[in-house]
C-alpha cells in the first residue's frame, strides 16, 4: 500500500530560525515527490517537484532534499518568516497510475 | 494569467441532496484534478480529467462524479449527500503531463447538515 508519512505533526519556531520537515514515502513505482505549502483557508501552493535523479532542489528560502535509497525527503526552511506559518504537505504520485498519495502535513507556526 | 477559480466558495446542503461544484482552470491548461480535504483524512484524490476524458480515479464511491468540457472547465457532482461529505473540495489544473506543476484553486467549502 502506498503511504506518505510526515513528521513532526506540528512545529513552533521563532522568526529567523531554520527548521527541517521530514517526509517518508513508500510509493511504487516512484514518479516524483512534491512539497506544497497551504495557508489556512487557501489551496496548496507548489514549492518543489523532485524526480528520482534529483537530490536537492531550492525555491528561495525553501530547499528540498530527496534520498531515493532510504525513501526520505526533507524540506528545509531558512531564516523563517511569519508568513511561513502554514501547513506543509508532502505528496508522492504513483508512477503507474499517477494516483497521488498525500502526507497528513506538518503545521508550522512561526512566532515573532 | 488568471488563476484557478472555483464556484461557489461556500455551500450548505442537507443530507440526501445533490451538489455540483465548478472549476475553471488556468487558460491553456488541459488537466483538471479534484481533491477532498477533511481534518480527519487530509487531502485525498478524487479524479483527474484531461481533454474531456477521465484519466485517473481515486478510491471514492460512485456518488462522486465529474466531467470536463471542451474549454477545459470541469464540474464535480456529489449525489445523495452524507454528513461525511462535508469537506473542502479543491481543484487543480496543470498543462497536461503528470510531471507538471499543479495550480490549486481556493476550494469550495461544502457543509452537509
mmCIF file of C-alpha atoms in Angstrom:
data_model
loop_
_atom_site.group_PDB
_atom_site.id
_atom_site.type_symbol
_atom_site.label_atom_id
_atom_site.label_comp_id
_atom_site.label_asym_id
_atom_site.label_seq_id
_atom_site.Cartn_x
_atom_site.Cartn_y
_atom_site.Cartn_z
ATOM 1 C CA UNK A 1 0.000 0.000 0.000
ATOM 2 C CA UNK A 2 1.335 3.431 -0.936
ATOM 3 C CA UNK A 3 1.993 5.588 2.115
ATOM 4 C CA UNK A 4 3.454 9.004 2.891
ATOM 5 C CA UNK A 5 4.275 9.871 6.472
ATOM 6 C CA UNK A 6 5.328 13.307 7.677
ATOM 7 C CA UNK A 7 6.976 14.465 10.873
ATOM 8 C CA UNK A 8 6.677 16.322 13.058
ATOM 9 C CA UNK A 9 2.920 16.785 13.060
ATOM 10 C CA UNK A 10 3.369 20.339 14.310
ATOM 11 C CA UNK A 11 6.262 22.665 14.930
ATOM 12 C CA UNK A 12 6.653 26.047 16.605
ATOM 13 C CA UNK A 13 9.740 28.147 15.931
ATOM 14 C CA UNK A 14 10.871 31.728 16.401
ATOM 15 C CA UNK A 15 11.120 34.104 13.493
ATOM 16 C CA UNK A 16 14.540 33.995 11.868
ATOM 17 C CA UNK A 17 15.271 30.412 12.886
ATOM 18 C CA UNK A 18 15.731 27.497 10.483
ATOM 19 C CA UNK A 19 13.701 24.300 10.533
ATOM 20 C CA UNK A 20 13.514 20.952 8.742
ATOM 21 C CA UNK A 21 10.398 18.942 7.968
ATOM 22 C CA UNK A 22 10.536 15.238 7.182
ATOM 23 C CA UNK A 23 8.676 13.017 4.742
ATOM 24 C CA UNK A 24 8.994 9.223 4.419
ATOM 25 C CA UNK A 25 7.309 7.555 1.495
ATOM 26 C CA UNK A 26 6.572 4.050 0.275
ATOM 27 C CA UNK A 27 5.142 4.636 -3.180
ATOM 28 C CA UNK A 28 5.706 2.252 -6.038
ATOM 29 C CA UNK A 29 6.623 2.841 -8.712
ATOM 30 C CA UNK A 30 8.133 6.176 -7.789
ATOM 31 C CA UNK A 31 7.451 9.083 -10.118
ATOM 32 C CA UNK A 32 8.239 12.279 -8.265
ATOM 33 C CA UNK A 33 7.887 13.866 -4.853
ATOM 34 C CA UNK A 34 6.223 17.208 -4.265
ATOM 35 C CA UNK A 35 6.102 19.666 -1.421
ATOM 36 C CA UNK A 36 3.194 22.075 -1.048
ATOM 37 C CA UNK A 37 2.536 24.986 1.297
ATOM 38 C CA UNK A 38 -1.065 25.530 2.330
ATOM 39 C CA UNK A 39 -2.093 28.683 4.154
ATOM 40 C CA UNK A 40 -5.226 28.473 6.281
ATOM 41 C CA UNK A 41 -8.336 28.764 4.119
ATOM 42 C CA UNK A 42 -6.429 28.603 0.836
ATOM 43 C CA UNK A 43 -5.479 25.987 -1.722
ATOM 44 C CA UNK A 44 -1.995 24.416 -1.633
ATOM 45 C CA UNK A 45 0.843 26.119 -3.490
ATOM 46 C CA UNK A 46 3.605 24.081 -5.090
ATOM 47 C CA UNK A 47 7.075 24.576 -3.593
ATOM 48 C CA UNK A 48 9.170 21.895 -5.316
ATOM 49 C CA UNK A 49 8.861 18.823 -7.532
ATOM 50 C CA UNK A 50 11.711 16.326 -7.370
ATOM 51 C CA UNK A 51 12.276 13.351 -9.649
ATOM 52 C CA UNK A 52 14.244 10.206 -8.918
ATOM 53 C CA UNK A 53 17.520 11.654 -10.184
ATOM 54 C CA UNK A 54 17.372 14.881 -8.180
ATOM 55 C CA UNK A 55 18.916 15.099 -4.715
ATOM 56 C CA UNK A 56 18.305 18.745 -3.933
ATOM 57 C CA UNK A 57 16.041 21.468 -5.235
ATOM 58 C CA UNK A 58 15.654 25.016 -3.956
ATOM 59 C CA UNK A 59 12.900 27.585 -4.195
ATOM 60 C CA UNK A 60 14.034 30.747 -2.437
ATOM 61 C CA UNK A 61 14.367 30.013 1.271
ATOM 62 C CA UNK A 62 12.921 26.517 0.777
ATOM 63 C CA UNK A 63 15.278 23.624 -0.001
ATOM 64 C CA UNK A 64 14.012 20.094 -0.549
ATOM 65 C CA UNK A 65 16.211 17.006 -0.494
ATOM 66 C CA UNK A 66 15.446 13.521 -1.722
ATOM 67 C CA UNK A 67 17.137 10.238 -0.801
ATOM 68 C CA UNK A 68 15.689 7.601 -3.126
ATOM 69 C CA UNK A 69 17.564 4.792 -1.349
ATOM 70 C CA UNK A 70 16.020 5.436 2.060
ATOM 71 C CA UNK A 71 12.803 6.861 0.547
ATOM 72 C CA UNK A 72 13.059 10.009 2.582
ATOM 73 C CA UNK A 73 12.651 13.661 1.729
ATOM 74 C CA UNK A 74 13.121 16.767 3.802
ATOM 75 C CA UNK A 75 12.099 20.392 3.419
ATOM 76 C CA UNK A 76 14.460 22.902 4.983
ATOM 77 C CA UNK A 77 13.256 26.443 5.625
ATOM 78 C CA UNK A 78 15.959 29.029 6.142
ATOM 79 C CA UNK A 79 15.564 32.264 8.124
ATOM 80 C CA UNK A 80 11.876 31.691 8.790
ATOM 81 C CA UNK A 81 9.366 34.496 8.441
ATOM 82 C CA UNK A 82 5.922 34.983 9.954
ATOM 83 C CA UNK A 83 4.436 34.283 6.525
ATOM 84 C CA UNK A 84 5.919 30.783 6.630
ATOM 85 C CA UNK A 85 3.235 29.836 9.149
ATOM 86 C CA UNK A 86 1.239 27.238 7.224
ATOM 87 C CA UNK A 87 0.737 23.544 6.661
ATOM 88 C CA UNK A 88 3.421 21.815 4.572
ATOM 89 C CA UNK A 89 2.262 18.775 2.665
ATOM 90 C CA UNK A 90 4.363 16.086 1.035
ATOM 91 C CA UNK A 91 2.878 14.248 -1.968
ATOM 92 C CA UNK A 92 4.104 11.260 -3.922
ATOM 93 C CA UNK A 93 2.180 10.229 -7.046
ATOM 94 C CA UNK A 94 2.425 6.620 -8.098
ATOM 95 C CA UNK A 95 4.348 6.379 -11.355
ATOM 96 C CA UNK A 96 2.000 3.776 -12.696
ATOM 97 C CA UNK A 97 -1.383 5.392 -12.286
ATOM 98 C CA UNK A 98 -0.372 8.850 -11.061
ATOM 99 C CA UNK A 99 -2.778 8.479 -8.125
ATOM 100 C CA UNK A 100 -1.222 10.888 -5.608
ATOM 101 C CA UNK A 101 -0.672 9.804 -2.027
ATOM 102 C CA UNK A 102 -0.651 12.710 0.432
ATOM 103 C CA UNK A 103 1.026 13.047 3.787
ATOM 104 C CA UNK A 104 -1.036 14.478 6.634
ATOM 105 C CA UNK A 105 1.115 17.586 6.671
ATOM 106 C CA UNK A 106 3.249 19.453 9.186
ATOM 107 C CA UNK A 107 1.670 22.506 10.763
ATOM 108 C CA UNK A 108 4.340 25.170 11.182
ATOM 109 C CA UNK A 109 3.839 28.208 13.403
ATOM 110 C CA UNK A 110 6.428 30.979 13.321
ATOM 111 C CA UNK A 111 6.336 33.298 16.330
ATOM 112 C CA UNK A 112 7.786 36.829 16.350
ATOM 113 C CA UNK B 1 -2.854 34.930 -16.208
ATOM 114 C CA UNK B 2 -5.864 34.430 -14.014
ATOM 115 C CA UNK B 3 -5.571 31.613 -11.504
ATOM 116 C CA UNK B 4 -7.834 28.642 -10.967
ATOM 117 C CA UNK B 5 -11.303 29.706 -9.924
ATOM 118 C CA UNK B 6 -13.908 27.639 -8.110
ATOM 119 C CA UNK B 7 -17.567 28.353 -7.586
ATOM 120 C CA UNK B 8 -19.308 28.547 -5.296
ATOM 121 C CA UNK B 9 -16.865 29.202 -2.463
ATOM 122 C CA UNK B 10 -19.264 28.094 0.226
ATOM 123 C CA UNK B 11 -22.230 25.762 0.115
ATOM 124 C CA UNK B 12 -24.641 24.355 2.674
ATOM 125 C CA UNK B 13 -26.757 21.331 1.795
ATOM 126 C CA UNK B 14 -28.809 18.756 3.647
ATOM 127 C CA UNK B 15 -28.412 15.001 3.640
ATOM 128 C CA UNK B 16 -29.787 13.307 0.567
ATOM 129 C CA UNK B 17 -29.426 16.321 -1.701
ATOM 130 C CA UNK B 18 -27.001 16.554 -4.579
ATOM 131 C CA UNK B 19 -24.474 19.250 -5.357
ATOM 132 C CA UNK B 20 -22.475 20.433 -8.357
ATOM 133 C CA UNK B 21 -19.187 22.279 -7.976
ATOM 134 C CA UNK B 22 -17.446 24.147 -10.770
ATOM 135 C CA UNK B 23 -13.784 24.702 -11.598
ATOM 136 C CA UNK B 24 -12.269 26.962 -14.254
ATOM 137 C CA UNK B 25 -8.606 26.109 -14.919
ATOM 138 C CA UNK B 26 -5.798 28.431 -15.885
ATOM 139 C CA UNK B 27 -6.055 29.341 -19.547
ATOM 140 C CA UNK B 28 -4.268 26.764 -21.682
ATOM 141 C CA UNK B 29 -4.294 24.047 -19.029
ATOM 142 C CA UNK B 30 -5.899 20.826 -20.166
ATOM 143 C CA UNK B 31 -5.744 18.769 -16.986
ATOM 144 C CA UNK B 32 -8.085 19.304 -14.043
ATOM 145 C CA UNK B 33 -7.898 17.260 -10.857
ATOM 146 C CA UNK B 34 -10.296 17.222 -7.920
ATOM 147 C CA UNK B 35 -9.447 16.617 -4.278
ATOM 148 C CA UNK B 36 -11.307 16.309 -0.997
ATOM 149 C CA UNK B 37 -9.731 17.706 2.154
ATOM 150 C CA UNK B 38 -11.035 16.907 5.632
ATOM 151 C CA UNK B 39 -9.461 17.261 9.083
ATOM 152 C CA UNK B 40 -9.753 13.517 9.600
ATOM 153 C CA UNK B 41 -8.410 12.181 6.301
ATOM 154 C CA UNK B 42 -6.366 15.087 4.984
ATOM 155 C CA UNK B 43 -6.124 15.532 1.228
ATOM 156 C CA UNK B 44 -7.482 12.739 -0.944
ATOM 157 C CA UNK B 45 -7.520 12.444 -4.706
ATOM 158 C CA UNK B 46 -10.933 12.153 -6.353
ATOM 159 C CA UNK B 47 -10.279 12.115 -10.105
ATOM 160 C CA UNK B 48 -8.462 13.792 -12.940
ATOM 161 C CA UNK B 49 -9.742 14.868 -16.323
ATOM 162 C CA UNK B 50 -7.664 15.545 -19.399
ATOM 163 C CA UNK B 51 -9.146 16.631 -22.723
ATOM 164 C CA UNK B 52 -12.687 15.767 -21.568
ATOM 165 C CA UNK B 53 -11.714 12.214 -20.541
ATOM 166 C CA UNK B 54 -11.303 10.870 -17.020
ATOM 167 C CA UNK B 55 -7.656 9.860 -16.905
ATOM 168 C CA UNK B 56 -7.339 8.779 -13.276
ATOM 169 C CA UNK B 57 -9.748 7.991 -10.459
ATOM 170 C CA UNK B 58 -9.272 7.743 -6.713
ATOM 171 C CA UNK B 59 -10.987 5.430 -4.285
ATOM 172 C CA UNK B 60 -14.326 7.191 -3.810
ATOM 173 C CA UNK B 61 -17.855 5.804 -4.207
ATOM 174 C CA UNK B 62 -19.815 6.270 -7.404
ATOM 175 C CA UNK B 63 -21.782 9.112 -5.793
ATOM 176 C CA UNK B 64 -18.826 11.275 -6.724
ATOM 177 C CA UNK B 65 -18.632 12.018 -10.414
ATOM 178 C CA UNK B 66 -17.223 14.652 -12.677
ATOM 179 C CA UNK B 67 -16.885 15.839 -16.205
ATOM 180 C CA UNK B 68 -14.818 18.196 -18.277
ATOM 181 C CA UNK B 69 -15.978 20.407 -21.075
ATOM 182 C CA UNK B 70 -14.254 21.262 -24.338
ATOM 183 C CA UNK B 71 -12.973 24.545 -22.842
ATOM 184 C CA UNK B 72 -11.329 22.514 -20.016
ATOM 185 C CA UNK B 73 -13.749 23.783 -17.393
ATOM 186 C CA UNK B 74 -14.769 20.988 -15.068
ATOM 187 C CA UNK B 75 -17.648 20.155 -12.802
ATOM 188 C CA UNK B 76 -17.869 17.736 -9.927
ATOM 189 C CA UNK B 77 -21.147 16.269 -8.731
ATOM 190 C CA UNK B 78 -21.934 14.540 -5.468
ATOM 191 C CA UNK B 79 -25.278 12.799 -5.238
ATOM 192 C CA UNK B 80 -27.176 11.637 -2.148
ATOM 193 C CA UNK B 81 -25.065 13.736 0.189
ATOM 194 C CA UNK B 82 -23.934 12.287 3.503
ATOM 195 C CA UNK B 83 -22.724 14.117 6.603
ATOM 196 C CA UNK B 84 -19.245 12.772 5.927
ATOM 197 C CA UNK B 85 -19.113 14.603 2.611
ATOM 198 C CA UNK B 86 -18.608 17.866 4.486
ATOM 199 C CA UNK B 87 -15.182 18.981 3.330
ATOM 200 C CA UNK B 88 -13.126 21.452 1.382
ATOM 201 C CA UNK B 89 -13.182 20.449 -2.272
ATOM 202 C CA UNK B 90 -10.172 21.612 -4.212
ATOM 203 C CA UNK B 91 -9.493 21.546 -7.886
ATOM 204 C CA UNK B 92 -6.113 21.940 -9.510
ATOM 205 C CA UNK B 93 -5.086 22.491 -13.097
ATOM 206 C CA UNK B 94 -1.904 21.765 -14.992
ATOM 207 C CA UNK B 95 -0.780 21.915 -18.610
ATOM 208 C CA UNK B 96 -1.222 18.197 -19.029
ATOM 209 C CA UNK B 97 1.655 15.886 -18.213
ATOM 210 C CA UNK B 98 1.806 14.078 -14.877
ATOM 211 C CA UNK B 99 5.090 15.762 -14.026
ATOM 212 C CA UNK B 100 3.703 19.283 -14.411
ATOM 213 C CA UNK B 101 3.218 21.653 -11.512
ATOM 214 C CA UNK B 102 -0.375 21.708 -10.349
ATOM 215 C CA UNK B 103 -2.061 25.002 -9.512
ATOM 216 C CA UNK B 104 -4.814 24.820 -6.953
ATOM 217 C CA UNK B 105 -7.936 26.899 -6.663
ATOM 218 C CA UNK B 106 -9.197 28.322 -3.362
ATOM 219 C CA UNK B 107 -11.645 25.474 -2.867
ATOM 220 C CA UNK B 108 -15.355 25.097 -2.207
ATOM 221 C CA UNK B 109 -16.302 24.594 1.418
ATOM 222 C CA UNK B 110 -19.253 22.159 1.490
ATOM 223 C CA UNK B 111 -21.229 21.682 4.686
ATOM 224 C CA UNK B 112 -23.812 18.905 4.825
ATOM 225 C CA UNK B 113 -26.419 19.217 7.588
#
